[in-house]
Amino acid sequence: MTKVTVCGAAGGIGQPLSLLLKLNTRVTELSLYDIVNARGVAADLSHINTPAVVTGHQPANKEDKTAVVEALKGSDVVIIPAGVPRKPGMTRADLFNINASIVRDLVANIGRTCPNAAILIISNPVNATVPIAAEVLKKLGVFNPKKLFGVTTLDSVRAETFLGGLIGEKPESLKGKISVIGGHSGDTIVPLTHIDPAIGAKVDKLSALQYKEFVHRVQFGGDEVVKAKNGAGSATLSMAYAGYRFAESILDSISGPGFSVKVPDSAYVYLPGLRDGGDLQSQLNNVSFFSVPVHLLAGEILSFEDPLKFKVTDGEKELVKVALGGLQLSIAQGTNFVAGSKI
């Protein structure tokens, strides 16, 4: 019996993500929460002939706090895509003031209602919203760093797709052979392409310009989608798929043995709370949150792969150095936001 709750289920990411979760036979109860239209989305999905029982929850008015509690009660996994999307020219940092409050309040309800749930945060800017979630859970005395995940899987999905096209490999074959670490915004995103010697050899045959363009496209792929949609939307469908890909791994780990591949998908996690995480933190200029490949068991982090022990090129090392500066600023922004908030 596994209950999954999606907070922000009626949005551009939430709806396709909820559809994918309805198709997963490991999900027995799918709870959908949003401030509008959650019941409509739930009614629609409930007609699909898969096992999950779907319920929709939305507040009757701005003062109604019962709907979110009912949605979260008994949840094993909570996924948060709630928030406003990026608009043309808007960075993930620009989203902070709006989405920070949304994440803070949702996580506070999770901490009070289902503190043992695995929490998957999609809401941008992930580099700051995950530290917000951690600080909220600390204030409530229920923080389990092994169960808090910033979902950065879209960066891996893009890297696999874009690199596959460049080196003549099927994108799906690159899963587990390359990795994306760091953060989830612009130049905090660092693709590692030399983990597998055969793939690394093909990457080495790319021109300097091709490689530079590949890295930029992985880091700023979201801008490509916003532009293609003429400012009317952002990366919703690909993000829903990526969010589901990571959620599926969580669900598999709850019901089965978890990850078996050498280099699993990365997640943006709190290093000091993980075994050997402090050692990696000290090598990363004391950055406390960093996206690393994580092995899962029973819905939480069992261990992680130290990405600095992979074959990392000099160019990738420089990318990591750049990433650390941006991460420090975002982490401080998130923690300071909660320090001045009432939970």
Tab-separated table of C-alpha atoms in Angstrom:
chain	number	residue	atom	x	y	z
A	1	MET	CA	0.000	0.000	0.000
A	2	THR	CA	1.675	3.206	-1.172
A	3	LYS	CA	0.087	6.636	-1.054
A	4	VAL	CA	1.542	9.392	-3.239
A	5	THR	CA	0.442	13.009	-2.899
A	6	VAL	CA	1.065	15.645	-5.560
A	7	CYS	CA	0.930	19.246	-4.315
A	8	GLY	CA	0.229	21.475	-7.287
A	9	ALA	CA	-1.526	18.693	-9.179
A	10	ALA	CA	-3.612	20.934	-11.436
A	11	GLY	CA	-0.660	22.832	-12.900
A	12	GLY	CA	1.322	22.414	-16.089
A	13	ILE	CA	3.708	19.928	-14.466
A	14	GLY	CA	1.260	18.518	-11.957
A	15	GLN	CA	-1.307	17.183	-14.421
A	16	PRO	CA	1.003	15.101	-16.662
A	17	LEU	CA	2.987	14.016	-13.599
A	18	SER	CA	-0.225	12.820	-11.949
A	19	LEU	CA	-1.169	10.955	-15.122
A	20	LEU	CA	2.146	9.109	-15.126
A	21	LEU	CA	1.759	8.251	-11.447
A	22	LYS	CA	-1.763	6.896	-12.089
A	23	LEU	CA	-0.223	4.465	-14.569
A	24	ASN	CA	2.229	3.108	-11.988
A	25	THR	CA	0.793	-0.062	-10.466
A	26	ARG	CA	2.876	0.407	-7.284
A	27	VAL	CA	0.703	3.416	-6.395
A	28	THR	CA	-2.419	2.347	-4.497
A	29	GLU	CA	-3.648	5.833	-3.564
A	30	LEU	CA	-2.992	9.009	-5.539
A	31	SER	CA	-3.910	12.173	-3.661
A	32	LEU	CA	-4.058	15.403	-5.635
A	33	TYR	CA	-3.896	18.822	-3.970
A	34	ASP	CA	-4.090	22.272	-5.504
A	35	ILE	CA	-5.781	25.567	-4.702
A	36	VAL	CA	-8.038	25.135	-7.763
A	37	ASN	CA	-9.219	22.311	-10.060
A	38	ALA	CA	-7.718	19.440	-8.055
A	39	ARG	CA	-11.066	17.656	-7.834
A	40	GLY	CA	-11.577	17.967	-11.574
A	41	VAL	CA	-8.176	16.498	-12.368
A	42	ALA	CA	-8.830	13.701	-9.885
A	43	ALA	CA	-12.198	12.892	-11.451
A	44	ASP	CA	-10.597	12.759	-14.887
A	45	LEU	CA	-7.754	10.472	-13.810
A	46	SER	CA	-10.087	8.237	-11.796
A	47	HIS	CA	-11.574	6.917	-15.053
A	48	ILE	CA	-8.264	5.261	-15.976
A	49	ASN	CA	-8.348	1.501	-15.330
A	50	THR	CA	-5.265	1.188	-13.130
A	51	PRO	CA	-5.241	0.281	-9.413
A	52	ALA	CA	-4.605	3.675	-7.811
A	53	VAL	CA	-7.609	5.257	-6.126
A	54	VAL	CA	-7.534	8.969	-6.925
A	55	THR	CA	-8.781	11.706	-4.598
A	56	GLY	CA	-8.833	15.459	-5.168
A	57	HIS	CA	-8.434	18.096	-2.484
A	58	GLN	CA	-8.756	21.868	-2.766
A	59	PRO	CA	-9.517	24.530	-0.157
A	60	ALA	CA	-13.016	25.968	-0.004
A	61	ASN	CA	-11.565	29.437	0.572
A	62	LYS	CA	-8.291	31.157	1.503
A	63	GLU	CA	-8.810	30.382	5.182
A	64	ASP	CA	-9.461	26.666	4.672
A	65	LYS	CA	-6.486	24.656	6.005
A	66	THR	CA	-8.232	21.287	6.150
A	67	ALA	CA	-7.913	20.302	2.483
A	68	VAL	CA	-4.126	20.129	2.471
A	69	VAL	CA	-4.126	18.107	5.692
A	70	GLU	CA	-6.609	15.616	4.244
A	71	ALA	CA	-4.530	15.350	1.073
A	72	LEU	CA	-1.310	14.647	2.970
A	73	LYS	CA	-2.596	12.335	5.688
A	74	GLY	CA	-0.881	8.931	5.500
A	75	SER	CA	1.336	9.833	2.530
A	76	ASP	CA	4.437	7.758	1.816
A	77	VAL	CA	5.688	10.075	-0.936
A	78	VAL	CA	4.913	13.760	-1.463
A	79	ILE	CA	5.882	15.473	-4.714
A	80	ILE	CA	5.794	19.274	-4.933
A	81	PRO	CA	5.613	20.843	-8.409
A	82	ALA	CA	3.532	23.752	-7.045
A	83	GLY	CA	4.484	27.303	-7.914
A	84	VAL	CA	4.552	29.775	-10.770
A	85	PRO	CA	6.398	28.969	-14.008
A	86	ARG	CA	9.192	30.995	-15.507
A	87	LYS	CA	8.347	33.725	-17.996
A	88	PRO	CA	10.593	35.137	-20.743
A	89	GLY	CA	13.745	36.666	-19.312
A	90	MET	CA	12.986	35.314	-15.847
A	91	THR	CA	15.650	33.275	-14.080
A	92	ARG	CA	14.911	30.645	-11.475
A	93	ALA	CA	16.110	33.145	-8.891
A	94	ASP	CA	13.369	35.559	-9.985
A	95	LEU	CA	10.820	32.977	-8.928
A	96	PHE	CA	12.119	32.918	-5.397
A	97	ASN	CA	9.845	35.360	-3.577
A	98	ILE	CA	6.671	33.688	-4.868
A	99	ASN	CA	7.649	30.036	-4.756
A	100	ALA	CA	9.563	30.254	-1.477
A	101	SER	CA	6.375	30.966	0.474
A	102	ILE	CA	4.485	28.193	-1.320
A	103	VAL	CA	7.158	25.588	-0.553
A	104	ARG	CA	7.590	26.780	3.042
A	105	ASP	CA	3.885	26.409	3.809
A	106	LEU	CA	3.459	23.069	2.039
A	107	VAL	CA	6.498	21.549	3.756
A	108	ALA	CA	5.281	22.806	7.134
A	109	ASN	CA	2.049	20.903	6.541
A	110	ILE	CA	4.005	17.816	5.506
A	111	GLY	CA	6.130	18.043	8.649
A	112	ARG	CA	3.028	18.191	10.843
A	113	THR	CA	0.886	15.671	8.941
A	114	CYS	CA	3.157	13.021	7.385
A	115	PRO	CA	6.689	13.613	8.699
A	116	ASN	CA	7.940	10.208	7.556
A	117	ALA	CA	7.109	10.764	3.895
A	118	ALA	CA	9.768	11.063	1.216
A	119	ILE	CA	9.607	14.646	-0.059
A	120	LEU	CA	10.441	15.362	-3.702
A	121	ILE	CA	10.721	19.058	-4.537
A	122	ILE	CA	10.341	20.216	-8.120
A	123	SER	CA	9.338	23.824	-7.399
A	124	ASN	CA	11.964	26.250	-8.629
A	125	PRO	CA	14.459	27.570	-7.802
A	126	VAL	CA	15.380	24.118	-6.456
A	127	ASN	CA	18.792	25.366	-5.321
A	128	ALA	CA	16.959	27.513	-2.742
A	129	THR	CA	13.617	25.763	-2.187
A	130	VAL	CA	15.222	22.550	-0.916
A	131	PRO	CA	17.199	24.452	1.771
A	132	ILE	CA	13.902	26.149	2.668
A	133	ALA	CA	12.284	22.737	3.137
A	134	ALA	CA	15.195	21.524	5.259
A	135	GLU	CA	15.036	24.554	7.554
A	136	VAL	CA	11.278	24.226	7.986
A	137	LEU	CA	11.590	20.556	8.911
A	138	LYS	CA	14.432	21.392	11.324
A	139	LYS	CA	12.241	23.960	13.056
A	140	LEU	CA	9.526	21.350	13.423
A	141	GLY	CA	12.021	18.771	14.730
A	142	VAL	CA	11.258	16.201	12.018
A	143	PHE	CA	14.069	16.669	9.483
A	144	ASN	CA	15.292	13.426	7.923
A	145	PRO	CA	17.926	14.358	5.305
A	146	LYS	CA	17.692	10.885	3.793
A	147	LYS	CA	14.106	11.633	2.722
A	148	LEU	CA	14.424	15.134	1.269
A	149	PHE	CA	15.179	15.336	-2.450
A	150	GLY	CA	15.524	18.183	-4.894
A	151	VAL	CA	14.513	16.700	-8.241
A	152	THR	CA	17.254	17.512	-10.763
A	153	THR	CA	16.496	14.604	-13.091
A	154	LEU	CA	15.529	16.903	-15.967
A	155	ASP	CA	19.194	17.886	-16.276
A	156	SER	CA	20.114	14.217	-16.700
A	157	VAL	CA	17.307	13.656	-19.201
A	158	ARG	CA	18.496	16.616	-21.253
A	159	ALA	CA	22.134	15.591	-21.050
A	160	GLU	CA	21.334	12.066	-22.234
A	161	THR	CA	19.174	13.373	-25.078
A	162	PHE	CA	21.539	16.084	-26.291
A	163	LEU	CA	24.750	14.060	-25.947
A	164	GLY	CA	23.218	11.013	-27.599
A	165	GLY	CA	22.435	13.097	-30.658
A	166	LEU	CA	26.002	14.409	-30.808
A	167	ILE	CA	27.885	11.131	-30.437
A	168	GLY	CA	25.502	8.789	-32.254
A	169	GLU	CA	24.244	6.901	-29.199
A	170	LYS	CA	20.624	6.167	-28.327
A	171	PRO	CA	19.767	8.622	-25.522
A	172	GLU	CA	18.196	5.893	-23.397
A	173	SER	CA	21.455	3.925	-23.520
A	174	LEU	CA	23.286	6.752	-21.721
A	175	LYS	CA	21.328	6.394	-18.498
A	176	GLY	CA	23.817	5.259	-15.865
A	177	LYS	CA	26.791	6.079	-18.106
A	178	ILE	CA	26.876	9.853	-17.644
A	179	SER	CA	25.895	11.937	-14.645
A	180	VAL	CA	24.798	15.487	-13.887
A	181	ILE	CA	25.802	16.986	-10.550
A	182	GLY	CA	25.856	20.350	-8.758
A	183	GLY	CA	22.612	22.263	-8.702
A	184	HIS	CA	19.561	22.834	-10.879
A	185	SER	CA	20.030	26.282	-12.367
A	186	GLY	CA	22.236	27.614	-15.148
A	187	ASP	CA	25.943	27.265	-14.480
A	188	THR	CA	25.386	25.321	-11.253
A	189	ILE	CA	24.538	22.345	-13.500
A	190	VAL	CA	27.589	20.181	-14.277
A	191	PRO	CA	27.373	17.259	-16.734
A	192	LEU	CA	30.026	14.554	-16.273
A	193	THR	CA	30.615	12.695	-19.530
A	194	HIS	CA	33.708	10.553	-18.943
A	195	ILE	CA	32.431	8.061	-16.360
A	196	ASP	CA	32.115	5.365	-19.028
A	197	PRO	CA	35.401	5.093	-21.013
A	198	ALA	CA	33.669	4.298	-24.318
A	199	ILE	CA	31.349	7.288	-24.023
A	200	GLY	CA	34.199	9.512	-22.872
A	201	ALA	CA	36.235	8.565	-25.934
A	202	LYS	CA	33.390	9.648	-28.205
A	203	VAL	CA	32.985	12.914	-26.300
A	204	ASP	CA	36.708	13.603	-26.775
A	205	LYS	CA	36.145	13.522	-30.538
A	206	LEU	CA	33.730	16.467	-30.338
A	207	SER	CA	35.111	19.865	-31.238
A	208	ALA	CA	35.608	22.386	-28.453
A	209	LEU	CA	32.658	24.360	-29.808
A	210	GLN	CA	30.389	21.299	-29.916
A	211	TYR	CA	31.229	20.432	-26.325
A	212	LYS	CA	30.731	24.024	-25.157
A	213	GLU	CA	27.356	24.193	-26.880
A	214	PHE	CA	26.354	20.845	-25.335
A	215	VAL	CA	27.133	22.060	-21.804
A	216	HIS	CA	25.314	25.352	-22.395
A	217	ARG	CA	22.257	23.545	-23.747
A	218	VAL	CA	22.100	21.279	-20.695
A	219	GLN	CA	22.497	24.255	-18.365
A	220	PHE	CA	20.029	26.524	-20.130
A	221	GLY	CA	17.658	24.090	-21.836
A	222	GLY	CA	14.742	25.622	-19.977
A	223	ASP	CA	15.268	28.915	-21.809
A	224	GLU	CA	15.037	27.030	-25.102
A	225	VAL	CA	11.566	25.769	-24.188
A	226	VAL	CA	10.318	29.133	-22.893
A	227	LYS	CA	11.415	30.775	-26.147
A	228	ALA	CA	9.836	28.049	-28.296
A	229	LYS	CA	6.542	28.509	-26.438
A	230	ASN	CA	6.704	32.258	-27.093
A	231	GLY	CA	6.684	32.979	-23.394
A	232	ALA	CA	3.370	31.187	-22.910
A	233	GLY	CA	4.888	28.355	-20.893
A	234	SER	CA	8.003	26.626	-19.645
A	235	ALA	CA	9.299	23.045	-19.553
A	236	THR	CA	6.260	21.238	-18.178
A	237	LEU	CA	6.019	17.954	-20.085
A	238	SER	CA	9.717	17.102	-19.960
A	239	MET	CA	9.800	18.128	-16.290
A	240	ALA	CA	6.782	15.930	-15.556
A	241	TYR	CA	8.548	12.987	-17.193
A	242	ALA	CA	11.775	13.693	-15.314
A	243	GLY	CA	9.914	14.090	-12.030
A	244	TYR	CA	8.163	10.809	-12.631
A	245	ARG	CA	11.438	9.076	-13.512
A	246	PHE	CA	12.831	9.947	-10.099
A	247	ALA	CA	9.541	9.228	-8.320
A	248	GLU	CA	9.453	5.822	-9.995
A	249	SER	CA	12.857	5.054	-8.497
A	250	ILE	CA	11.549	6.059	-5.069
A	251	LEU	CA	8.509	3.815	-5.523
A	252	ASP	CA	10.656	0.917	-6.715
A	253	SER	CA	12.867	1.309	-3.648
A	254	ILE	CA	9.812	1.154	-1.373
A	255	SER	CA	8.486	-2.018	-2.991
A	256	GLY	CA	11.710	-3.637	-4.148
A	257	PRO	CA	15.493	-3.561	-3.927
A	258	GLY	CA	15.947	0.003	-5.200
A	259	PHE	CA	18.700	1.143	-7.553
A	260	SER	CA	21.037	-1.458	-8.956
A	261	VAL	CA	22.904	0.601	-11.558
A	262	LYS	CA	26.375	1.895	-10.724
A	263	VAL	CA	25.562	5.526	-11.469
A	264	PRO	CA	21.920	6.210	-10.586
A	265	ASP	CA	20.099	9.487	-11.119
A	266	SER	CA	21.255	12.402	-9.025
A	267	ALA	CA	19.231	14.399	-6.507
A	268	TYR	CA	19.932	17.680	-4.749
A	269	VAL	CA	20.474	16.634	-1.139
A	270	TYR	CA	21.745	17.814	2.257
A	271	LEU	CA	25.275	16.464	2.423
A	272	PRO	CA	25.927	16.873	6.192
A	273	GLY	CA	23.007	14.535	6.903
A	274	LEU	CA	24.367	11.653	4.845
A	275	ARG	CA	27.032	9.107	5.679
A	276	ASP	CA	30.332	10.422	4.307
A	277	GLY	CA	28.514	13.513	3.124
A	278	GLY	CA	30.624	15.725	5.348
A	279	ASP	CA	33.770	14.525	3.595
A	280	LEU	CA	32.391	15.546	0.219
A	281	GLN	CA	31.133	18.827	1.645
A	282	SER	CA	34.644	19.709	2.801
A	283	GLN	CA	35.916	19.172	-0.750
A	284	LEU	CA	33.208	21.459	-2.120
A	285	ASN	CA	34.077	24.642	-0.212
A	286	ASN	CA	31.619	23.653	2.505
A	287	VAL	CA	28.562	23.737	0.252
A	288	SER	CA	25.860	21.930	2.225
A	289	PHE	CA	23.502	21.024	-0.637
A	290	PHE	CA	24.718	19.372	-3.821
A	291	SER	CA	23.244	17.101	-6.465
A	292	VAL	CA	24.898	13.668	-6.372
A	293	PRO	CA	23.950	10.177	-7.631
A	294	VAL	CA	21.905	8.522	-4.889
A	295	HIS	CA	21.186	4.871	-4.147
A	296	LEU	CA	17.772	4.347	-2.557
A	297	LEU	CA	16.278	1.794	-0.213
A	298	ALA	CA	12.815	1.881	1.373
A	299	GLY	CA	12.138	5.375	0.059
A	300	GLU	CA	15.256	7.012	1.427
A	301	ILE	CA	18.931	7.485	0.601
A	302	LEU	CA	20.979	4.402	1.384
A	303	SER	CA	24.216	5.842	0.011
A	304	PHE	CA	25.547	8.161	-2.650
A	305	GLU	CA	28.299	8.088	-5.241
A	306	ASP	CA	31.049	10.633	-4.656
A	307	PRO	CA	31.158	12.260	-8.101
A	308	LEU	CA	34.667	13.579	-7.517
A	309	LYS	CA	35.852	9.961	-7.556
A	310	PHE	CA	34.606	9.501	-11.103
A	311	LYS	CA	36.874	10.372	-13.996
A	312	VAL	CA	36.402	14.147	-14.022
A	313	THR	CA	38.115	16.178	-16.735
A	314	ASP	CA	39.895	19.453	-16.084
A	315	GLY	CA	37.075	21.253	-17.864
A	316	GLU	CA	34.478	19.598	-15.640
A	317	LYS	CA	36.484	20.522	-12.544
A	318	GLU	CA	36.299	24.162	-13.641
A	319	LEU	CA	32.537	23.826	-14.082
A	320	VAL	CA	32.266	22.519	-10.513
A	321	LYS	CA	34.218	25.525	-9.201
A	322	VAL	CA	31.839	27.900	-10.960
A	323	ALA	CA	28.821	25.992	-9.679
A	324	LEU	CA	29.883	26.292	-6.032
A	325	GLY	CA	29.641	30.073	-6.023
A	326	GLY	CA	26.069	30.099	-7.277
A	327	LEU	CA	25.052	27.332	-4.901
A	328	GLN	CA	26.397	29.164	-1.853
A	329	LEU	CA	24.277	32.196	-2.679
A	330	SER	CA	21.093	30.195	-3.310
A	331	ILE	CA	21.489	28.074	-0.180
A	332	ALA	CA	21.992	31.178	1.947
A	333	GLN	CA	18.946	32.782	0.332
A	334	GLY	CA	16.795	29.784	1.237
A	335	THR	CA	18.001	29.370	4.805
A	336	ASN	CA	17.734	33.102	5.507
A	337	PHE	CA	14.166	33.137	4.204
A	338	VAL	CA	13.077	30.582	6.789
A	339	ALA	CA	15.074	32.242	9.561
A	340	GLY	CA	12.773	35.246	9.225
A	341	SER	CA	9.569	33.245	8.834
A	342	LYS	CA	7.010	32.003	11.320
A	343	ILE	CA	6.376	28.285	10.936
